[in-house]
Amino acid sequence: MRFFLTLLVGLTLSAAAVADQNLGLPALPVPIDNPQTDAKIALGKHLFNDKRFSADGSVSCASCHHADKAFTDGRPLAQGLNGQTGTRNAPTVLNAAFFETLFLDGRANSLEAQALGPFINPIEHGLNNHQAIVDTIQKDAQYGQQFQKVFALQPQQITINHVTQAIASYERTLIAGNSPFDRYLFGRDHTVLSKSAERGLGLFKRKGNCLVCHEISWNNALFTDNRFYNVGVGFKRLAPVLDALIAAVNQGKNPDDFPLTDTQRSELGRFNVTKVLTDVGKFKTPTLRNISLTAPYMHDGSMKTLEEVIEHYDKGGDKNQFIDKEIFPLHLTQQEKADLVAFMKALTSGGR
């Protein structure tokens, strides 16, 4: 009887885990001043997909964040107006609701603030100002009805802040939990991972040193610590100018005035936000959820496969004077590398 009851409880837990699409995720943080409603989410989705909010009517938020590509674009570098190429890879929007900062350098601290930037970026949406978006919305009868329903506003009262609140509300629904890993660890169904993926989980926690940055807690796993690291990627692009830049900063000069190409300035990473030299080349720890769907990898899209990423970390990255102390040679065997890939593929869920 005891065995039967134990088995019954186990089956019940497993069934509940399969049904819980949020399994493995913490409680969703929602700002007090921007509560979620179905109508606001629907409005935000409409805005997210509207190409009129770009200089030539060809780019929407969805242009770089495709639902069928786990809300990335599958390109090494994001592409905007007239095929212009940016300097960084487009990160996934899935689970961005849980991030403490947005953009790869962390320059925005909320989804609402993040939504503002791409609209007036000359390579992305290319608008001169945010008022152009408001003007388009105010002339659209359907939007007028939606904004009145959601915010109780007349068209002339709509501001860009209402626009970004709606977009952020939609983005807070783009969540991905309930992967095989979640059902294994949090749902206690130890049948869902292959032996290779199980070994990979052990490597991830220990020899691979992955857990240091891609955190797993006792009741959830975002696979990011929301911090910034120089992992030895793309830094060679800074080599020709780095000494002169450091000297200028130490002399008290404004680094924003230092002559750099767009690519070189992008490679400065977190430093562009903090102006602290130890932040040169640091980028935010990305989530690993759905990582098998979001290639290519790294902030510059320079690695096409998970195998390439693991090789990079196994050799200890490309050394530079600012590389993080957590990056060192791992000496993984070929089987261990394959097991890590198997584990990361087990982090895939369908999202919503």
mmCIF file of C-alpha atoms in Angstrom, residues 31-259:
data_model
loop_
_atom_site.group_PDB
_atom_site.id
_atom_site.type_symbol
_atom_site.label_atom_id
_atom_site.label_comp_id
_atom_site.label_asym_id
_atom_site.label_seq_id
_atom_site.Cartn_x
_atom_site.Cartn_y
_atom_site.Cartn_z
ATOM 1 C CA PRO A 31 5.233 47.002 -11.863
ATOM 2 C CA ILE A 32 2.585 48.530 -9.618
ATOM 3 C CA ASP A 33 2.046 51.329 -12.131
ATOM 4 C CA ASN A 34 1.578 48.964 -15.080
ATOM 5 C CA PRO A 35 -0.716 46.076 -14.107
ATOM 6 C CA GLN A 36 -1.428 43.320 -16.600
ATOM 7 C CA THR A 37 -4.804 43.161 -18.344
ATOM 8 C CA ASP A 38 -5.897 41.079 -21.313
ATOM 9 C CA ALA A 39 -6.821 44.190 -23.289
ATOM 10 C CA LYS A 40 -3.452 45.833 -22.618
ATOM 11 C CA ILE A 41 -1.598 42.679 -23.622
ATOM 12 C CA ALA A 42 -3.560 42.502 -26.894
ATOM 13 C CA LEU A 43 -2.785 46.163 -27.583
ATOM 14 C CA GLY A 44 0.893 45.569 -26.827
ATOM 15 C CA LYS A 45 1.042 42.670 -29.269
ATOM 16 C CA HIS A 46 -0.496 44.879 -31.969
ATOM 17 C CA LEU A 47 2.088 47.594 -31.313
ATOM 18 C CA PHE A 48 4.945 45.055 -31.203
ATOM 19 C CA ASN A 49 4.092 43.907 -34.729
ATOM 20 C CA ASP A 50 3.311 47.294 -36.322
ATOM 21 C CA LYS A 51 5.845 48.235 -39.007
ATOM 22 C CA ARG A 52 4.526 51.770 -39.303
ATOM 23 C CA PHE A 53 6.655 52.696 -36.302
ATOM 24 C CA SER A 54 9.780 52.909 -38.447
ATOM 25 C CA ALA A 55 11.155 55.498 -40.843
ATOM 26 C CA ASP A 56 10.271 53.548 -43.995
ATOM 27 C CA GLY A 57 7.471 51.317 -42.713
ATOM 28 C CA SER A 58 9.556 48.150 -42.936
ATOM 29 C CA VAL A 59 10.591 47.423 -39.338
ATOM 30 C CA SER A 60 8.648 46.401 -36.247
ATOM 31 C CA CYS A 61 9.785 45.028 -32.902
ATOM 32 C CA ALA A 62 8.968 41.591 -34.309
ATOM 33 C CA SER A 63 11.472 42.115 -37.134
ATOM 34 C CA CYS A 64 14.302 41.217 -34.748
ATOM 35 C CA HIS A 65 12.239 39.052 -32.411
ATOM 36 C CA HIS A 66 10.456 36.338 -34.398
ATOM 37 C CA ALA A 67 8.013 34.110 -32.547
ATOM 38 C CA ASP A 68 9.167 31.123 -34.622
ATOM 39 C CA LYS A 69 12.806 31.706 -33.636
ATOM 40 C CA ALA A 70 12.257 31.917 -29.871
ATOM 41 C CA PHE A 71 11.952 35.690 -30.303
ATOM 42 C CA THR A 72 15.368 36.181 -31.897
ATOM 43 C CA ASP A 73 16.091 36.724 -35.607
ATOM 44 C CA GLY A 74 18.599 33.963 -36.376
ATOM 45 C CA ARG A 75 21.195 36.469 -37.617
ATOM 46 C CA PRO A 76 24.693 37.082 -36.232
ATOM 47 C CA LEU A 77 23.928 40.814 -35.994
ATOM 48 C CA ALA A 78 20.540 42.509 -35.861
ATOM 49 C CA GLN A 79 19.309 44.028 -39.099
ATOM 50 C CA GLY A 80 17.279 47.211 -39.402
ATOM 51 C CA LEU A 81 16.290 49.787 -41.988
ATOM 52 C CA ASN A 82 17.341 49.184 -45.598
ATOM 53 C CA GLY A 83 19.237 46.071 -44.599
ATOM 54 C CA GLN A 84 21.576 48.009 -42.324
ATOM 55 C CA THR A 85 23.427 45.780 -39.882
ATOM 56 C CA GLY A 86 23.886 46.636 -36.242
ATOM 57 C CA THR A 87 26.823 45.750 -34.042
ATOM 58 C CA ARG A 88 25.250 43.177 -31.718
ATOM 59 C CA ASN A 89 23.230 39.987 -31.801
ATOM 60 C CA ALA A 90 19.501 40.342 -31.077
ATOM 61 C CA PRO A 91 18.821 38.665 -27.693
ATOM 62 C CA THR A 92 15.656 36.699 -27.056
ATOM 63 C CA VAL A 93 12.681 38.463 -25.486
ATOM 64 C CA LEU A 94 11.539 35.222 -23.854
ATOM 65 C CA ASN A 95 11.695 35.569 -20.058
ATOM 66 C CA ALA A 96 12.975 39.146 -20.369
ATOM 67 C CA ALA A 97 10.275 39.989 -17.813
ATOM 68 C CA PHE A 98 12.516 38.432 -15.175
ATOM 69 C CA PHE A 99 15.697 40.345 -16.084
ATOM 70 C CA GLU A 100 16.956 43.107 -13.802
ATOM 71 C CA THR A 101 18.404 45.048 -16.729
ATOM 72 C CA LEU A 102 17.767 45.010 -20.479
ATOM 73 C CA PHE A 103 20.058 45.226 -23.519
ATOM 74 C CA LEU A 104 23.347 43.347 -23.565
ATOM 75 C CA ASP A 105 25.048 46.205 -21.718
ATOM 76 C CA GLY A 106 22.214 46.663 -19.208
ATOM 77 C CA ARG A 107 21.470 50.270 -20.087
ATOM 78 C CA ALA A 108 17.714 49.945 -19.407
ATOM 79 C CA ASN A 109 16.239 48.838 -16.108
ATOM 80 C CA SER A 110 12.740 47.862 -17.224
ATOM 81 C CA LEU A 111 10.871 46.531 -20.236
ATOM 82 C CA GLU A 112 9.115 49.893 -20.472
ATOM 83 C CA ALA A 113 12.443 51.748 -20.672
ATOM 84 C CA GLN A 114 13.921 49.220 -23.089
ATOM 85 C CA ALA A 115 11.089 49.645 -25.578
ATOM 86 C CA LEU A 116 11.973 53.316 -26.090
ATOM 87 C CA GLY A 117 15.493 52.810 -27.459
ATOM 88 C CA PRO A 118 15.103 50.917 -30.755
ATOM 89 C CA PHE A 119 12.488 53.332 -32.139
ATOM 90 C CA ILE A 120 14.970 56.197 -32.408
ATOM 91 C CA ASN A 121 18.058 54.130 -33.192
ATOM 92 C CA PRO A 122 19.129 55.175 -36.734
ATOM 93 C CA ILE A 123 19.878 51.580 -37.747
ATOM 94 C CA GLU A 124 16.848 49.929 -36.160
ATOM 95 C CA HIS A 125 13.501 51.778 -36.522
ATOM 96 C CA GLY A 126 15.189 55.025 -37.553
ATOM 97 C CA LEU A 127 12.611 57.515 -36.259
ATOM 98 C CA ASN A 128 13.704 61.043 -35.396
ATOM 99 C CA ASN A 129 11.594 61.116 -32.255
ATOM 100 C CA HIS A 130 8.937 59.185 -30.358
ATOM 101 C CA GLN A 131 6.205 61.671 -31.251
ATOM 102 C CA ALA A 132 6.075 60.114 -34.721
ATOM 103 C CA ILE A 133 4.687 56.943 -33.114
ATOM 104 C CA VAL A 134 2.096 58.863 -31.128
ATOM 105 C CA ASP A 135 1.037 60.771 -34.254
ATOM 106 C CA THR A 136 0.459 57.506 -36.154
ATOM 107 C CA ILE A 137 -1.568 56.058 -33.299
ATOM 108 C CA GLN A 138 -3.698 59.167 -32.868
ATOM 109 C CA LYS A 139 -4.754 58.984 -36.525
ATOM 110 C CA ASP A 140 -5.742 55.307 -36.330
ATOM 111 C CA ALA A 141 -9.350 54.639 -35.283
ATOM 112 C CA GLN A 142 -8.651 51.076 -34.172
ATOM 113 C CA TYR A 143 -5.832 52.202 -31.922
ATOM 114 C CA GLY A 144 -8.087 54.958 -30.608
ATOM 115 C CA GLN A 145 -10.624 52.381 -29.485
ATOM 116 C CA GLN A 146 -7.955 50.137 -27.944
ATOM 117 C CA PHE A 147 -6.240 52.921 -26.001
ATOM 118 C CA GLN A 148 -9.599 54.190 -24.772
ATOM 119 C CA LYS A 149 -10.474 50.700 -23.534
ATOM 120 C CA VAL A 150 -7.096 50.055 -21.896
ATOM 121 C CA PHE A 151 -6.160 53.466 -20.500
ATOM 122 C CA ALA A 152 -9.470 55.385 -20.640
ATOM 123 C CA LEU A 153 -7.800 57.978 -22.874
ATOM 124 C CA GLN A 154 -8.893 60.038 -25.833
ATOM 125 C CA PRO A 155 -6.448 59.995 -28.787
ATOM 126 C CA GLN A 156 -5.006 63.422 -27.964
ATOM 127 C CA GLN A 157 -4.111 62.188 -24.459
ATOM 128 C CA ILE A 158 -1.986 59.258 -25.631
ATOM 129 C CA THR A 159 1.741 59.516 -24.897
ATOM 130 C CA ILE A 160 4.745 57.353 -25.714
ATOM 131 C CA ASN A 161 4.697 56.092 -22.118
ATOM 132 C CA HIS A 162 1.304 54.494 -22.719
ATOM 133 C CA VAL A 163 2.741 52.851 -25.834
ATOM 134 C CA THR A 164 5.710 51.342 -24.005
ATOM 135 C CA GLN A 165 3.521 50.216 -21.105
ATOM 136 C CA ALA A 166 1.387 48.204 -23.519
ATOM 137 C CA ILE A 167 4.400 46.715 -25.331
ATOM 138 C CA ALA A 168 5.990 45.759 -22.001
ATOM 139 C CA SER A 169 2.747 44.115 -20.858
ATOM 140 C CA TYR A 170 2.749 41.945 -23.968
ATOM 141 C CA GLU A 171 6.421 41.070 -23.496
ATOM 142 C CA ARG A 172 5.659 39.933 -19.930
ATOM 143 C CA THR A 173 3.561 37.143 -21.423
ATOM 144 C CA LEU A 174 6.509 35.811 -23.453
ATOM 145 C CA ILE A 175 7.701 33.290 -20.917
ATOM 146 C CA ALA A 176 9.258 29.856 -21.268
ATOM 147 C CA GLY A 177 9.348 27.286 -18.488
ATOM 148 C CA ASN A 178 8.366 23.631 -18.216
ATOM 149 C CA SER A 179 11.350 22.324 -20.178
ATOM 150 C CA PRO A 180 12.506 18.711 -19.730
ATOM 151 C CA PHE A 181 15.052 20.078 -17.245
ATOM 152 C CA ASP A 182 12.267 21.707 -15.207
ATOM 153 C CA ARG A 183 10.202 18.526 -15.164
ATOM 154 C CA TYR A 184 13.307 16.606 -14.098
ATOM 155 C CA LEU A 185 14.464 18.921 -11.297
ATOM 156 C CA PHE A 186 11.365 20.768 -10.101
ATOM 157 C CA GLY A 187 8.728 18.230 -11.194
ATOM 158 C CA ARG A 188 10.843 15.325 -9.910
ATOM 159 C CA ASP A 189 10.281 13.279 -13.038
ATOM 160 C CA HIS A 190 13.646 11.602 -13.488
ATOM 161 C CA THR A 191 12.593 9.848 -16.674
ATOM 162 C CA VAL A 192 12.621 12.946 -18.911
ATOM 163 C CA LEU A 193 16.369 13.500 -19.291
ATOM 164 C CA SER A 194 18.683 11.254 -21.247
ATOM 165 C CA LYS A 195 21.690 9.821 -19.441
ATOM 166 C CA SER A 196 23.866 12.203 -21.444
ATOM 167 C CA ALA A 197 21.783 15.216 -20.354
ATOM 168 C CA GLU A 198 21.896 14.005 -16.737
ATOM 169 C CA ARG A 199 25.672 13.854 -16.902
ATOM 170 C CA GLY A 200 25.636 17.271 -18.542
ATOM 171 C CA LEU A 201 23.701 18.711 -15.600
ATOM 172 C CA GLY A 202 26.388 17.452 -13.248
ATOM 173 C CA LEU A 203 29.102 18.980 -15.431
ATOM 174 C CA PHE A 204 27.138 22.230 -15.650
ATOM 175 C CA LYS A 205 27.124 22.467 -11.850
ATOM 176 C CA ARG A 206 30.723 21.458 -11.246
ATOM 177 C CA LYS A 207 33.550 20.963 -13.749
ATOM 178 C CA GLY A 208 32.024 23.179 -16.427
ATOM 179 C CA ASN A 209 31.771 26.114 -13.969
ATOM 180 C CA CYS A 210 28.592 27.213 -15.791
ATOM 181 C CA LEU A 211 26.503 27.563 -12.636
ATOM 182 C CA VAL A 212 28.583 30.530 -11.465
ATOM 183 C CA CYS A 213 26.872 32.805 -14.001
ATOM 184 C CA HIS A 214 23.883 30.755 -15.201
ATOM 185 C CA GLU A 215 22.177 30.309 -11.862
ATOM 186 C CA ILE A 216 19.847 27.550 -10.715
ATOM 187 C CA SER A 217 18.166 28.078 -7.345
ATOM 188 C CA TRP A 218 16.272 25.595 -5.201
ATOM 189 C CA ASN A 219 12.837 26.407 -6.656
ATOM 190 C CA ASN A 220 13.470 28.108 -10.006
ATOM 191 C CA ALA A 221 16.106 28.638 -12.656
ATOM 192 C CA LEU A 222 16.495 31.728 -14.811
ATOM 193 C CA PHE A 223 19.944 30.559 -15.963
ATOM 194 C CA THR A 224 21.315 34.076 -15.532
ATOM 195 C CA ASP A 225 22.701 35.963 -12.553
ATOM 196 C CA ASN A 226 21.828 39.312 -14.180
ATOM 197 C CA ARG A 227 25.495 40.330 -13.918
ATOM 198 C CA PHE A 228 28.142 41.316 -16.475
ATOM 199 C CA TYR A 229 31.306 39.514 -17.545
ATOM 200 C CA ASN A 230 34.166 39.788 -20.004
ATOM 201 C CA VAL A 231 34.299 36.244 -21.364
ATOM 202 C CA GLY A 232 36.939 36.866 -24.014
ATOM 203 C CA VAL A 233 34.767 37.318 -27.085
ATOM 204 C CA GLY A 234 35.313 40.040 -29.704
ATOM 205 C CA PHE A 235 37.902 41.841 -27.634
ATOM 206 C CA LYS A 236 40.540 41.789 -30.378
ATOM 207 C CA ARG A 237 38.568 44.506 -32.160
ATOM 208 C CA LEU A 238 39.543 46.872 -29.347
ATOM 209 C CA ALA A 239 43.234 45.999 -29.345
ATOM 210 C CA PRO A 240 44.397 48.790 -31.720
ATOM 211 C CA VAL A 241 42.850 51.553 -29.593
ATOM 212 C CA LEU A 242 42.685 50.153 -26.084
ATOM 213 C CA ASP A 243 45.866 51.620 -24.608
ATOM 214 C CA ALA A 244 45.031 55.097 -25.887
ATOM 215 C CA LEU A 245 41.469 54.822 -24.588
ATOM 216 C CA ILE A 246 42.667 53.751 -21.134
ATOM 217 C CA ALA A 247 45.122 56.656 -21.050
ATOM 218 C CA ALA A 248 42.384 59.107 -22.007
ATOM 219 C CA VAL A 249 40.056 57.816 -19.298
ATOM 220 C CA ASN A 250 42.828 57.976 -16.687
ATOM 221 C CA GLN A 251 43.426 61.589 -17.720
ATOM 222 C CA GLY A 252 39.800 62.382 -16.927
ATOM 223 C CA LYS A 253 38.664 62.743 -20.536
ATOM 224 C CA ASN A 254 35.123 61.822 -21.577
ATOM 225 C CA PRO A 255 35.301 58.374 -23.234
ATOM 226 C CA ASP A 256 32.264 59.244 -25.342
ATOM 227 C CA ASP A 257 34.462 61.759 -27.178
ATOM 228 C CA PHE A 258 37.193 59.220 -27.925
ATOM 229 C CA PRO A 259 37.338 58.351 -31.664
#
